[in-house]
PDB file of C-alpha atoms in Angstrom:
ATOM      1  CA  MET P 150      82.545 136.490 138.242  1.00 90.00           C
ATOM      2  CA  ASP P 151      82.198 135.777 142.059  1.00 92.00           C
ATOM      3  CA  GLU P 152      80.483 132.344 141.209  1.00 95.00           C
ATOM      4  CA  VAL P 153      83.343 131.625 138.802  1.00 93.00           C
ATOM      5  CA  GLU P 154      86.011 132.207 141.294  1.00 90.00           C
ATOM      6  CA  LYS P 155      84.061 130.014 143.832  1.00 94.00           C
ATOM      7  CA  GLN P 156      83.819 127.159 141.185  1.00 94.00           C
ATOM      8  CA  LEU P 157      87.369 127.650 140.327  1.00 89.00           C
ATOM      9  CA  ALA P 158      88.511 127.238 143.898  1.00 89.00           C
ATOM     10  CA  VAL P 159      86.399 124.113 144.049  1.00 90.00           C
ATOM     11  CA  ALA P 160      87.632 122.646 140.733  1.00 87.00           C
ATOM     12  CA  VAL P 161      91.273 122.722 141.775  1.00 84.00           C
ATOM     13  CA  HIS P 162      90.823 121.470 145.298  1.00 84.00           C
ATOM     14  CA  ASP P 163      92.184 117.979 145.924  1.00 79.00           C
ATOM     15  CA  ASP P 164      91.957 115.845 149.092  1.00 77.00           C
ATOM     16  CA  ASP P 165      95.707 115.133 148.537  1.00 78.00           C
ATOM     17  CA  GLY P 166      97.118 118.552 150.087  1.00 76.00           C
ATOM     18  CA  PHE P 167     100.077 118.744 147.915  1.00 77.00           C
ATOM     19  CA  ILE P 168      98.281 118.386 144.717  1.00 77.00           C
ATOM     20  CA  GLY P 169      95.795 120.827 145.592  1.00 75.00           C
ATOM     21  CA  GLU P 170      98.412 123.317 146.765  1.00 74.00           C
ATOM     22  CA  ALA P 171     100.343 122.821 143.485  1.00 73.00           C
ATOM     23  CA  ALA P 172      97.191 123.098 141.362  1.00 70.00           C
ATOM     24  CA  GLY P 173      95.993 126.303 143.272  1.00 72.00           C
ATOM     25  CA  HIS P 174      99.381 127.965 143.335  1.00 69.00           C
ATOM     26  CA  LEU P 175      98.850 130.204 140.160  1.00 70.00           C
ATOM     27  CA  LEU P 176      95.286 130.504 140.863  1.00 73.00           C
ATOM     28  CA  ALA P 177      96.020 132.277 144.202  1.00 71.00           C
ATOM     29  CA  ALA P 178      98.497 134.306 142.532  1.00 70.00           C
ATOM     30  CA  GLY P 179      95.678 136.168 140.840  1.00 67.00           C
ATOM     31  CA  GLY P 180      95.647 137.245 137.264  1.00 73.00           C
ATOM     32  CA  LYS P 181      93.109 139.460 135.202  1.00 79.00           C
ATOM     33  CA  ARG P 182      90.533 136.631 134.673  1.00 87.00           C
ATOM     34  CA  PHE P 183      90.294 138.140 131.132  1.00 89.00           C
ATOM     35  CA  ARG P 184      89.088 134.770 129.427  1.00 93.00           C
ATOM     36  CA  PRO P 185      86.355 134.101 132.005  1.00 95.00           C
ATOM     37  CA  LEU P 186      85.209 137.698 131.488  1.00 95.00           C
ATOM     38  CA  VAL P 187      84.920 137.105 127.740  1.00 96.00           C
ATOM     39  CA  VAL P 188      82.775 134.108 128.474  1.00 97.00           C
ATOM     40  CA  LEU P 189      80.476 136.074 130.673  1.00 97.00           C
ATOM     41  CA  LEU P 190      80.210 138.957 128.187  1.00 97.00           C
ATOM     42  CA  ALA P 191      79.448 136.738 125.284  1.00 98.00           C
ATOM     43  CA  ALA P 192      76.742 135.105 127.308  1.00 98.00           C
ATOM     44  CA  GLU P 193      74.786 138.404 127.396  1.00 97.00           C
ATOM     45  CA  PHE P 194      73.914 137.734 123.811  1.00 97.00           C
ATOM     46  CA  GLY P 195      71.851 134.654 124.464  1.00 96.00           C
ATOM     47  CA  ASP P 196      68.539 134.297 125.860  1.00 95.00           C
ATOM     48  CA  GLN P 197      69.678 132.706 129.025  1.00 96.00           C
ATOM     49  CA  PRO P 198      72.882 134.750 130.192  1.00 93.00           C
ATOM     50  CA  GLY P 199      72.033 133.312 133.742  1.00 92.00           C
ATOM     51  CA  SER P 200      72.128 129.814 132.698  1.00 96.00           C
ATOM     52  CA  ASP P 201      73.855 127.442 134.980  1.00 96.00           C
ATOM     53  CA  ASP P 202      76.194 126.305 132.387  1.00 97.00           C
ATOM     54  CA  VAL P 203      77.809 129.657 131.970  1.00 97.00           C
ATOM     55  CA  PRO P 204      79.938 129.653 135.066  1.00 97.00           C
ATOM     56  CA  PRO P 205      81.340 126.199 134.452  1.00 97.00           C
ATOM     57  CA  ALA P 206      82.181 127.228 130.854  1.00 98.00           C
ATOM     58  CA  ALA P 207      84.248 130.179 132.164  1.00 97.00           C
ATOM     59  CA  VAL P 208      85.849 127.727 134.574  1.00 96.00           C
ATOM     60  CA  VAL P 209      87.004 125.431 131.757  1.00 97.00           C
ATOM     61  CA  ILE P 210      88.677 128.240 129.939  1.00 96.00           C
ATOM     62  CA  GLU P 211      90.584 129.595 132.737  1.00 93.00           C
ATOM     63  CA  LEU P 212      91.636 126.125 133.917  1.00 94.00           C
ATOM     64  CA  THR P 213      92.986 125.488 130.504  1.00 95.00           C
ATOM     65  CA  HIS P 214      94.806 128.857 130.415  1.00 91.00           C
ATOM     66  CA  LEU P 215      96.422 128.007 133.881  1.00 88.00           C
ATOM     67  CA  ALA P 216      97.606 124.707 132.695  1.00 87.00           C
ATOM     68  CA  THR P 217      99.274 126.268 129.767  1.00 87.00           C
ATOM     69  CA  LEU P 218     101.209 128.622 132.061  1.00 84.00           C
ATOM     70  CA  TYR P 219     102.753 125.867 134.101  1.00 78.00           C
ATOM     71  CA  HIS P 220     103.983 124.180 130.971  1.00 69.00           C
ATOM     72  CA  ASP P 221     105.084 127.744 129.444  1.00 74.00           C
ATOM     73  CA  ASP P 222     107.176 128.320 132.486  1.00 69.00           C
ATOM     74  CA  VAL P 223     108.990 125.129 132.226  1.00 70.00           C
ATOM     75  CA  MET P 224     109.826 125.755 128.557  1.00 68.00           C
ATOM     76  CA  ASP P 225     110.879 129.334 129.188  1.00 63.00           C
ATOM     77  CA  GLU P 226     112.898 128.556 132.529  1.00 61.00           C
ATOM     78  CA  ALA P 227     110.684 131.288 134.071  1.00 57.00           C
ATOM     79  CA  ALA P 228     111.176 132.118 137.710  1.00 61.00           C
ATOM     80  CA  LEU P 229     108.350 134.197 138.356  1.00 56.00           C
ATOM     81  CA  ARG P 230     104.691 134.177 137.206  1.00 60.00           C
ATOM     82  CA  ARG P 231     102.102 136.939 138.285  1.00 53.00           C
ATOM     83  CA  GLY P 232     104.665 138.269 140.784  1.00 59.00           C
ATOM     84  CA  ALA P 233     105.089 134.922 142.465  1.00 67.00           C
ATOM     85  CA  ALA P 234     107.661 132.044 142.207  1.00 66.00           C
ATOM     86  CA  SER P 235     106.522 129.936 139.225  1.00 69.00           C
ATOM     87  CA  ALA P 236     105.692 126.349 139.973  1.00 68.00           C
ATOM     88  CA  ASN P 237     109.004 125.112 138.404  1.00 70.00           C
ATOM     89  CA  ALA P 238     111.037 127.493 140.623  1.00 67.00           C
ATOM     90  CA  ARG P 239     109.035 126.621 143.726  1.00 64.00           C
ATOM     91  CA  TRP P 240     109.146 122.860 143.302  1.00 70.00           C
ATOM     92  CA  ASP P 241     110.710 121.451 140.202  1.00 69.00           C
ATOM     93  CA  ASN P 242     110.079 120.991 136.342  1.00 77.00           C
ATOM     94  CA  SER P 243     108.237 117.588 136.854  1.00 79.00           C
ATOM     95  CA  ILE P 244     105.934 118.856 139.393  1.00 80.00           C
ATOM     96  CA  ALA P 245     105.183 121.944 137.362  1.00 79.00           C
ATOM     97  CA  ILE P 246     104.549 119.539 133.984  1.00 84.00           C
ATOM     98  CA  LEU P 247     102.511 117.168 136.144  1.00 86.00           C
ATOM     99  CA  THR P 248     100.372 119.943 137.597  1.00 84.00           C
ATOM    100  CA  GLY P 249      99.670 121.479 134.173  1.00 83.00           C
ATOM    101  CA  ASP P 250      98.497 118.007 133.025  1.00 86.00           C
ATOM    102  CA  TYR P 251      96.325 117.787 136.314  1.00 87.00           C
ATOM    103  CA  LEU P 252      94.698 120.962 135.408  1.00 91.00           C
ATOM    104  CA  PHE P 253      93.920 119.938 131.810  1.00 91.00           C
ATOM    105  CA  ALA P 254      92.493 116.866 133.217  1.00 92.00           C
ATOM    106  CA  VAL P 255      90.330 118.873 135.526  1.00 93.00           C
ATOM    107  CA  ALA P 256      89.119 121.110 132.634  1.00 95.00           C
ATOM    108  CA  SER P 257      88.164 117.953 130.813  1.00 95.00           C
ATOM    109  CA  ARG P 258      86.076 116.700 133.755  1.00 95.00           C
ATOM    110  CA  VAL P 259      84.170 120.126 133.996  1.00 96.00           C
ATOM    111  CA  VAL P 260      83.687 120.264 130.121  1.00 97.00           C
ATOM    112  CA  ALA P 261      82.205 117.005 130.035  1.00 97.00           C
ATOM    113  CA  GLY P 262      79.213 118.338 131.995  1.00 96.00           C
ATOM    114  CA  LEU P 263      78.400 120.753 129.241  1.00 97.00           C
ATOM    115  CA  GLY P 264      77.798 118.263 126.616  1.00 96.00           C
ATOM    116  CA  THR P 265      79.455 116.519 123.641  1.00 96.00           C
ATOM    117  CA  ASP P 266      79.711 119.589 121.406  1.00 97.00           C
ATOM    118  CA  ALA P 267      81.592 121.520 124.205  1.00 97.00           C
ATOM    119  CA  VAL P 268      83.901 118.518 124.574  1.00 97.00           C
ATOM    120  CA  ARG P 269      84.678 118.468 120.894  1.00 98.00           C
ATOM    121  CA  ILE P 270      85.327 122.087 120.867  1.00 97.00           C
ATOM    122  CA  GLN P 271      87.619 121.944 123.889  1.00 96.00           C
ATOM    123  CA  ALA P 272      89.656 119.116 122.328  1.00 96.00           C
ATOM    124  CA  GLU P 273      89.907 121.213 119.056  1.00 97.00           C
ATOM    125  CA  THR P 274      91.036 124.104 120.966  1.00 97.00           C
ATOM    126  CA  PHE P 275      93.757 122.124 122.950  1.00 94.00           C
ATOM    127  CA  GLU P 276      94.866 120.731 119.690  1.00 96.00           C
ATOM    128  CA  ARG P 277      95.545 124.141 118.266  1.00 96.00           C
ATOM    129  CA  LEU P 278      97.323 125.284 121.480  1.00 95.00           C
ATOM    130  CA  VAL P 279      99.597 122.438 121.173  1.00 93.00           C
ATOM    131  CA  HIS P 280      99.981 123.084 117.366  1.00 94.00           C
ATOM    132  CA  GLY P 281     100.940 126.552 118.008  1.00 94.00           C
ATOM    133  CA  GLN P 282     103.486 125.773 120.705  1.00 90.00           C
ATOM    134  CA  ILE P 283     105.197 123.116 118.507  1.00 92.00           C
ATOM    135  CA  HIS P 284     105.449 125.515 115.574  1.00 93.00           C
ATOM    136  CA  GLU P 285     106.821 128.166 117.763  1.00 89.00           C
ATOM    137  CA  THR P 286     109.419 125.719 119.051  1.00 87.00           C
ATOM    138  CA  ILE P 287     110.554 124.365 115.724  1.00 89.00           C
ATOM    139  CA  GLY P 288     110.351 127.779 113.757  1.00 91.00           C
ATOM    140  CA  PRO P 289     109.296 128.352 110.317  1.00 92.00           C
ATOM    141  CA  ARG P 290     110.069 125.667 107.871  1.00 92.00           C
ATOM    142  CA  GLU P 291     112.540 126.323 104.818  1.00 91.00           C
ATOM    143  CA  GLY P 292     110.920 128.545 102.435  1.00 91.00           C
ATOM    144  CA  GLN P 293     108.043 129.610 104.860  1.00 92.00           C
ATOM    145  CA  ASP P 294     107.399 133.240 105.358  1.00 95.00           C
ATOM    146  CA  PRO P 295     108.641 133.978 109.022  1.00 95.00           C
ATOM    147  CA  LEU P 296     106.231 136.776 109.620  1.00 95.00           C
ATOM    148  CA  GLN P 297     103.203 134.610 108.465  1.00 95.00           C
ATOM    149  CA  HIS P 298     104.377 131.649 110.522  1.00 96.00           C
ATOM    150  CA  TYR P 299     104.513 133.974 113.533  1.00 96.00           C
ATOM    151  CA  LEU P 300     101.044 135.287 113.030  1.00 96.00           C
ATOM    152  CA  ASP P 301      99.718 131.620 112.772  1.00 96.00           C
ATOM    153  CA  VAL P 302     101.558 130.746 115.894  1.00 95.00           C
ATOM    154  CA  VAL P 303      99.942 133.763 117.768  1.00 95.00           C
ATOM    155  CA  ALA P 304      96.520 132.656 116.452  1.00 96.00           C
ATOM    156  CA  ASP P 305      96.884 129.288 117.685  1.00 96.00           C
ATOM    157  CA  LYS P 306      98.637 129.912 120.957  1.00 92.00           C
ATOM    158  CA  THR P 307      96.575 132.890 122.008  1.00 93.00           C
ATOM    159  CA  GLY P 308      93.616 133.523 119.583  1.00 95.00           C
ATOM    160  CA  SER P 309      92.233 130.062 119.761  1.00 96.00           C
ATOM    161  CA  LEU P 310      91.401 129.899 123.520  1.00 96.00           C
ATOM    162  CA  ILE P 311      90.014 133.493 123.680  1.00 96.00           C
ATOM    163  CA  ALA P 312      87.824 132.347 120.752  1.00 97.00           C
ATOM    164  CA  THR P 313      86.656 129.531 122.480  1.00 98.00           C
ATOM    165  CA  ALA P 314      85.854 131.535 125.455  1.00 98.00           C
ATOM    166  CA  ALA P 315      83.480 133.692 123.381  1.00 98.00           C
ATOM    167  CA  ARG P 316      82.033 130.585 121.715  1.00 98.00           C
ATOM    168  CA  PHE P 317      81.309 128.926 125.046  1.00 98.00           C
ATOM    169  CA  GLY P 318      79.737 131.931 126.608  1.00 98.00           C
ATOM    170  CA  ALA P 319      77.459 132.431 123.523  1.00 98.00           C
ATOM    171  CA  MET P 320      76.656 128.818 123.228  1.00 97.00           C
ATOM    172  CA  THR P 321      75.802 128.031 126.830  1.00 97.00           C
ATOM    173  CA  SER P 322      73.319 131.185 127.028  1.00 97.00           C
ATOM    174  CA  GLY P 323      71.390 130.012 123.908  1.00 96.00           C
ATOM    175  CA  ALA P 324      72.700 132.624 121.512  1.00 97.00           C
ATOM    176  CA  SER P 325      71.819 132.313 117.820  1.00 96.00           C
ATOM    177  CA  ASP P 326      74.217 130.598 115.376  1.00 97.00           C
ATOM    178  CA  GLU P 327      74.985 133.902 113.765  1.00 96.00           C
ATOM    179  CA  ALA P 328      75.793 135.471 117.011  1.00 97.00           C
ATOM    180  CA  ILE P 329      78.086 132.562 118.190  1.00 98.00           C
ATOM    181  CA  ALA P 330      79.937 132.721 114.912  1.00 97.00           C
ATOM    182  CA  LEU P 331      80.501 136.527 115.225  1.00 97.00           C
ATOM    183  CA  LEU P 332      81.617 136.249 118.786  1.00 98.00           C
ATOM    184  CA  THR P 333      83.954 133.485 118.112  1.00 98.00           C
ATOM    185  CA  GLU P 334      85.677 135.314 115.260  1.00 97.00           C
ATOM    186  CA  PHE P 335      85.831 138.403 117.414  1.00 97.00           C
ATOM    187  CA  GLY P 336      87.519 136.432 120.334  1.00 97.00           C
ATOM    188  CA  GLU P 337      90.162 135.067 117.982  1.00 96.00           C
ATOM    189  CA  ARG P 338      90.810 138.389 116.506  1.00 96.00           C
ATOM    190  CA  VAL P 339      91.021 140.325 119.639  1.00 95.00           C
ATOM    191  CA  GLY P 340      93.057 137.619 121.388  1.00 93.00           C
ATOM    192  CA  THR P 341      95.625 137.797 118.379  1.00 95.00           C
ATOM    193  CA  VAL P 342      95.861 141.511 118.450  1.00 94.00           C
ATOM    194  CA  PHE P 343      96.448 141.691 122.129  1.00 91.00           C
ATOM    195  CA  GLN P 344      99.602 139.678 121.692  1.00 91.00           C
ATOM    196  CA  LEU P 345     100.706 141.787 118.796  1.00 95.00           C
ATOM    197  CA  ALA P 346     100.266 144.899 120.973  1.00 93.00           C
ATOM    198  CA  ASP P 347     102.382 143.391 123.577  1.00 89.00           C
ATOM    199  CA  ASP P 348     105.047 142.999 120.937  1.00 91.00           C
ATOM    200  CA  VAL P 349     104.887 146.727 120.269  1.00 93.00           C
ATOM    201  CA  ILE P 350     104.959 147.708 123.885  1.00 90.00           C
ATOM    202  CA  ASP P 351     107.897 145.582 124.615  1.00 86.00           C
ATOM    203  CA  VAL P 352     109.928 147.861 122.165  1.00 90.00           C
ATOM    204  CA  ALA P 353     107.992 151.231 122.463  1.00 88.00           C
ATOM    205  CA  SER P 354     107.202 151.584 126.196  1.00 79.00           C
ATOM    206  CA  ASP P 355     109.441 152.205 129.116  1.00 70.00           C
ATOM    207  CA  THR P 356     109.074 150.483 132.512  1.00 52.00           C
ATOM    208  CA  ALA P 357     107.169 153.144 134.116  1.00 43.00           C
ATOM    209  CA  ASP P 358     104.422 153.123 131.204  1.00 50.00           C
ATOM    210  CA  SER P 359     103.994 149.285 130.907  1.00 45.00           C
ATOM    211  CA  GLY P 360     105.057 147.904 134.060  1.00 48.00           C
ATOM    212  CA  LYS P 361     107.446 145.547 132.310  1.00 55.00           C
ATOM    213  CA  THR P 362     111.196 145.564 131.481  1.00 69.00           C
ATOM    214  CA  PRO P 363     111.648 146.776 127.702  1.00 75.00           C
ATOM    215  CA  GLY P 364     113.524 144.496 125.304  1.00 81.00           C
ATOM    216  CA  THR P 365     112.465 141.278 127.334  1.00 78.00           C
ATOM    217  CA  ASP P 366     111.865 139.400 124.004  1.00 82.00           C
ATOM    218  CA  LEU P 367     115.134 140.870 122.606  1.00 88.00           C
ATOM    219  CA  ARG P 368     117.230 139.510 125.454  1.00 85.00           C
ATOM    220  CA  GLU P 369     115.386 136.114 124.753  1.00 79.00           C
ATOM    221  CA  GLY P 370     115.774 135.963 121.114  1.00 84.00           C
ATOM    222  CA  VAL P 371     112.058 135.713 120.647  1.00 84.00           C
ATOM    223  CA  PRO P 372     110.794 136.892 117.308  1.00 91.00           C
ATOM    224  CA  THR P 373     107.990 139.538 117.570  1.00 94.00           C
ATOM    225  CA  LEU P 374     106.003 141.631 115.186  1.00 96.00           C
ATOM    226  CA  PRO P 375     108.388 144.543 114.959  1.00 96.00           C
ATOM    227  CA  THR P 376     111.505 142.549 114.749  1.00 96.00           C
ATOM    228  CA  LEU P 377     110.095 140.319 111.984  1.00 97.00           C
ATOM    229  CA  LEU P 378     109.053 143.333 110.035  1.00 97.00           C
ATOM    230  CA  VAL P 379     112.534 144.705 110.162  1.00 97.00           C
ATOM    231  CA  GLN P 380     113.949 141.374 108.852  1.00 95.00           C
ATOM    232  CA  LYS P 381     111.154 141.097 106.231  1.00 95.00           C
ATOM    233  CA  ALA P 382     112.205 144.572 104.743  1.00 95.00           C
ATOM    234  CA  SER P 383     115.934 143.744 105.081  1.00 94.00           C
ATOM    235  CA  ARG P 384     117.029 147.407 104.317  1.00 95.00           C
ATOM    236  CA  PRO P 385     120.912 147.971 103.751  1.00 95.00           C
ATOM    237  CA  GLU P 386     120.627 150.891 106.426  1.00 96.00           C
ATOM    238  CA  ASP P 387     119.465 148.337 108.894  1.00 96.00           C
ATOM    239  CA  ALA P 388     122.692 146.241 108.767  1.00 96.00           C
ATOM    240  CA  ARG P 389     123.527 146.959 112.370  1.00 96.00           C
ATOM    241  CA  LEU P 390     119.953 146.218 113.758  1.00 96.00           C
ATOM    242  CA  LEU P 391     119.817 143.008 111.720  1.00 96.00           C
ATOM    243  CA  ASP P 392     123.008 141.765 113.174  1.00 95.00           C
ATOM    244  CA  LEU P 393     121.725 142.465 116.722  1.00 94.00           C
ATOM    245  CA  LEU P 394     118.455 140.635 115.854  1.00 94.00           C
ATOM    246  CA  SER P 395     120.195 137.652 114.629  1.00 91.00           C
ATOM    247  CA  GLY P 396     119.861 135.967 118.119  1.00 86.00           C
ATOM    248  CA  PRO P 397     119.493 136.602 121.714  1.00 88.00           C
ATOM    249  CA  ILE P 398     121.031 139.873 122.965  1.00 90.00           C
ATOM    250  CA  HIS P 399     122.769 139.387 126.293  1.00 88.00           C
ATOM    251  CA  ALA P 400     124.643 142.771 126.961  1.00 92.00           C
ATOM    252  CA  ASP P 401     122.670 145.697 128.307  1.00 91.00           C
ATOM    253  CA  ALA P 402     124.279 148.190 125.992  1.00 95.00           C
ATOM    254  CA  ASP P 403     123.412 145.922 123.029  1.00 94.00           C
ATOM    255  CA  VAL P 404     119.680 145.738 124.204  1.00 93.00           C
ATOM    256  CA  GLU P 405     119.533 149.493 124.492  1.00 94.00           C
ATOM    257  CA  GLU P 406     121.184 150.058 121.223  1.00 95.00           C
ATOM    258  CA  ALA P 407     118.687 147.556 119.680  1.00 95.00           C
ATOM    259  CA  LEU P 408     115.765 149.381 121.248  1.00 95.00           C
ATOM    260  CA  THR P 409     116.918 152.745 120.022  1.00 95.00           C
ATOM    261  CA  LEU P 410     117.315 151.594 116.471  1.00 96.00           C
ATOM    262  CA  LEU P 411     113.888 149.838 116.670  1.00 96.00           C
ATOM    263  CA  ARG P 412     112.034 152.921 118.078  1.00 95.00           C
ATOM    264  CA  SER P 413     113.403 155.000 115.081  1.00 95.00           C
ATOM    265  CA  ASN P 414     112.621 152.352 112.511  1.00 97.00           C
ATOM    266  CA  PRO P 415     109.775 152.524 110.099  1.00 97.00           C
ATOM    267  CA  ALA P 416     108.869 148.831 111.101  1.00 97.00           C
ATOM    268  CA  LEU P 417     107.504 150.147 114.590  1.00 96.00           C
ATOM    269  CA  GLU P 418     105.041 152.479 113.037  1.00 96.00           C
ATOM    270  CA  GLU P 419     104.119 149.592 110.609  1.00 97.00           C
ATOM    271  CA  ALA P 420     103.562 147.231 113.622  1.00 96.00           C
ATOM    272  CA  ARG P 421     101.190 149.825 115.223  1.00 95.00           C
ATOM    273  CA  ALA P 422      99.313 150.481 112.030  1.00 95.00           C
ATOM    274  CA  LEU P 423      98.763 146.662 111.761  1.00 95.00           C
ATOM    275  CA  VAL P 424      97.484 146.525 115.400  1.00 95.00           C
ATOM    276  CA  HIS P 425      95.171 149.366 114.731  1.00 95.00           C
ATOM    277  CA  ARG P 426      93.882 147.694 111.580  1.00 95.00           C
ATOM    278  CA  GLN P 427      93.260 144.316 113.329  1.00 95.00           C
ATOM    279  CA  ALA P 428      91.754 146.055 116.448  1.00 95.00           C
ATOM    280  CA  GLU P 429      89.291 147.957 114.138  1.00 95.00           C
ATOM    281  CA  ALA P 430      88.370 144.807 112.197  1.00 95.00           C
ATOM    282  CA  ALA P 431      87.636 143.027 115.392  1.00 95.00           C
ATOM    283  CA  ARG P 432      85.308 145.921 116.322  1.00 95.00           C
ATOM    284  CA  GLU P 433      83.509 145.739 113.085  1.00 96.00           C
ATOM    285  CA  LEU P 434      82.574 142.245 113.992  1.00 96.00           C
ATOM    286  CA  LEU P 435      80.424 143.396 116.734  1.00 96.00           C
ATOM    287  CA  ASP P 436      78.180 145.743 114.477  1.00 96.00           C
ATOM    288  CA  PRO P 437      75.495 143.200 113.791  1.00 96.00           C
ATOM    289  CA  LEU P 438      75.008 142.352 117.460  1.00 96.00           C
ATOM    290  CA  PRO P 439      72.489 144.205 119.760  1.00 94.00           C
ATOM    291  CA  ASP P 440      73.819 147.476 121.223  1.00 93.00           C
ATOM    292  CA  ASN P 441      73.888 146.389 124.783  1.00 94.00           C
ATOM    293  CA  ALA P 442      76.288 146.943 127.573  1.00 96.00           C
ATOM    294  CA  ALA P 443      78.083 143.814 126.827  1.00 96.00           C
ATOM    295  CA  ARG P 444      78.732 144.831 123.146  1.00 96.00           C
ATOM    296  CA  GLN P 445      80.098 148.144 124.445  1.00 96.00           C
ATOM    297  CA  ALA P 446      82.297 146.310 126.905  1.00 96.00           C
ATOM    298  CA  LEU P 447      83.690 144.114 124.137  1.00 96.00           C
ATOM    299  CA  ALA P 448      84.335 147.144 122.019  1.00 96.00           C
ATOM    300  CA  GLY P 449      86.036 148.644 124.805  1.00 94.00           C
ATOM    301  CA  LEU P 450      88.593 145.915 124.649  1.00 91.00           C
ATOM    302  CA  CYS P 451      89.440 147.047 120.957  1.00 91.00           C
ATOM    303  CA  ASP P 452      89.819 150.574 122.296  1.00 91.00           C
ATOM    304  CA  ARG P 453      92.200 149.500 124.917  1.00 89.00           C
ATOM    305  CA  VAL P 454      94.428 147.696 122.328  1.00 85.00           C
ATOM    306  CA  VAL P 455      94.841 150.769 120.446  1.00 84.00           C
ATOM    307  CA  THR P 456      95.526 153.025 123.516  1.00 87.00           C
ATOM    308  CA  ARG P 457      98.120 150.586 124.717  1.00 84.00           C
ATOM    309  CA  VAL P 458     100.270 150.926 121.470  1.00 84.00           C
ATOM    310  CA  GLY P 459      99.526 154.649 120.771  1.00 72.00           C
TER     311      GLY P 459
END
């Protein structure tokens, strides 16, 4: 991971001081480096986990993730990211968008060194990321199940890049085709379930537990797993809650009322159960792989998902 950090710093450096500052803004703000970690863990299932191609693969994934954050903050009009001012707040929307584009370009340059297969996979992943963002923006089509639409969006926006992280790690270390396929599917599932777990936490946890303000998605009118399950069930006794969920909730008292109603609604337990099932399904994908420390670490990610939602 130290080598990945060094290569990230080199990748975002630019002789134009302003571009280098803007590109390194969110990198310097920190982050969990979850996606590069998945690359490194997946690489442990190949014959050459120390291959020189592994750190650049992790760099490509993290640069792509960072680029999406610059664009997301513009679309969400976010003022903060990772505890620091977002790029759009520090400069403006145009600079944030162009910096995201720059990071995508840098990721493309780095991935070119990994060969044509890696370039193709990166392009396909980028395509899915944009598909997911567009579909989230326009919402479900007439007659389309809103819940399935949302699950598809989460798979594209979150699962796809983590799937590619696992795939790149396995590929660059010389893992077998079977291991590459298993780890890719694992990455997609565990990435998706982490987002679904966040949906539950936004309703079920208080600030002290999660470090986040509960009801953030409710305030923004963003559909999430629990709210979509309430709307899908459409029970007569949920009339007040359904009315609150019909759009963004601005008043603090209404947010508190919606949280109270959601916490006592069967949809919350249904959402928890779905997260548990998906986490267990992801864990089971690891069974055919060698029982090494990397497999235990990946299984630990599934445990963490379940622990987070209770």
